[in-house]
Short mmCIF file of C-alpha atoms in Angstrom, two decimals:
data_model
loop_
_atom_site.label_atom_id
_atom_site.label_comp_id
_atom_site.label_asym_id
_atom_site.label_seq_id
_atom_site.Cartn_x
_atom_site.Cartn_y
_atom_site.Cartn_z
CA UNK A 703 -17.57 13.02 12.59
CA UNK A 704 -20.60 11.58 10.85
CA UNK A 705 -22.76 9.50 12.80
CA UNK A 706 -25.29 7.39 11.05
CA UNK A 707 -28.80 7.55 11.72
CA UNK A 708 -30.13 3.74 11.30
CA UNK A 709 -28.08 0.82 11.80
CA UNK A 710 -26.80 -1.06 8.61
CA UNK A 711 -27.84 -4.69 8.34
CA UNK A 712 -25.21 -7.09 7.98
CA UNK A 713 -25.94 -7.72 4.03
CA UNK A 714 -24.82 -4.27 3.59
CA UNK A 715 -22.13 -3.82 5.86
CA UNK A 716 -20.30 -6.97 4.01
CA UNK A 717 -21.04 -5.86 0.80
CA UNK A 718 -19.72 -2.29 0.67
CA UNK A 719 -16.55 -4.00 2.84
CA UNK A 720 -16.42 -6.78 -0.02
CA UNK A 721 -15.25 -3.75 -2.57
CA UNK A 722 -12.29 -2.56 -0.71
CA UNK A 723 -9.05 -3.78 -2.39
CA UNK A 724 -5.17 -3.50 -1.68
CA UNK A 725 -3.38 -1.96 -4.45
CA UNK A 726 0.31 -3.88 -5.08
CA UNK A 727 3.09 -0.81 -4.72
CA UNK A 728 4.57 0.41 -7.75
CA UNK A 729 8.32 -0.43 -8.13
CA UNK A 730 10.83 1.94 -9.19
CA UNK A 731 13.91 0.66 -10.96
CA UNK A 732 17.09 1.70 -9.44
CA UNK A 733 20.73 1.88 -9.52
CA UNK A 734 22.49 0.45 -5.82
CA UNK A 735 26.24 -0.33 -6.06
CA UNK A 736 26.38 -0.94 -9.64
CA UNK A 737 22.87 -3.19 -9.56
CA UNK A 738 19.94 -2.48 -11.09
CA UNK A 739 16.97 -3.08 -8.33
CA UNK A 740 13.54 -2.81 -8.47
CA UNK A 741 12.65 -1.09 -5.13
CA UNK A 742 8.89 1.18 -4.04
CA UNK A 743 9.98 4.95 -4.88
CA UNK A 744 10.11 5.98 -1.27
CA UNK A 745 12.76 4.10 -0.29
CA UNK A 746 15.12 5.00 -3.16
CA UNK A 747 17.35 7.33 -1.12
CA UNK A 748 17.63 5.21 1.42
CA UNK A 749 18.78 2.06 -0.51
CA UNK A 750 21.48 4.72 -2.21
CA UNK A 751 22.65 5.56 1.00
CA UNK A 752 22.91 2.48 2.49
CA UNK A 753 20.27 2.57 5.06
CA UNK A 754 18.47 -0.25 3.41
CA UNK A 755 19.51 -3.88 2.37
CA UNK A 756 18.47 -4.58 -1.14
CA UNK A 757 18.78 -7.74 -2.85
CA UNK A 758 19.13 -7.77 -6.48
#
């Protein structure tokens, strides 16, 4: 594990955490009993199976 050898001051600590961003999940669109959903691609086979509640 890398261990650093001087302590970072608090301007830099805040500015390397200030470019960290979420990215928004990419949707899938998907058949479920005859509806056409837009649903993230990993849980497709679930919603076909009927593990998950989807609304449409």
């Amino acid at each position: 594990m890398a261990v650093p050898k001087r302590k970072m001051s608090r301007a830099n600590t805040r500015a390397r955490r200030s470019q960290w961003k979420a990215t928004e999940t990419p949707l899938v669109a998907t058949r479920v009993d005859g509806q056409t959903v837009s649903i993230p691609r990993r849980l497709v086979k679930a919603a076909q199976r009927g593990l998950v509640s989807v609304e449409g």
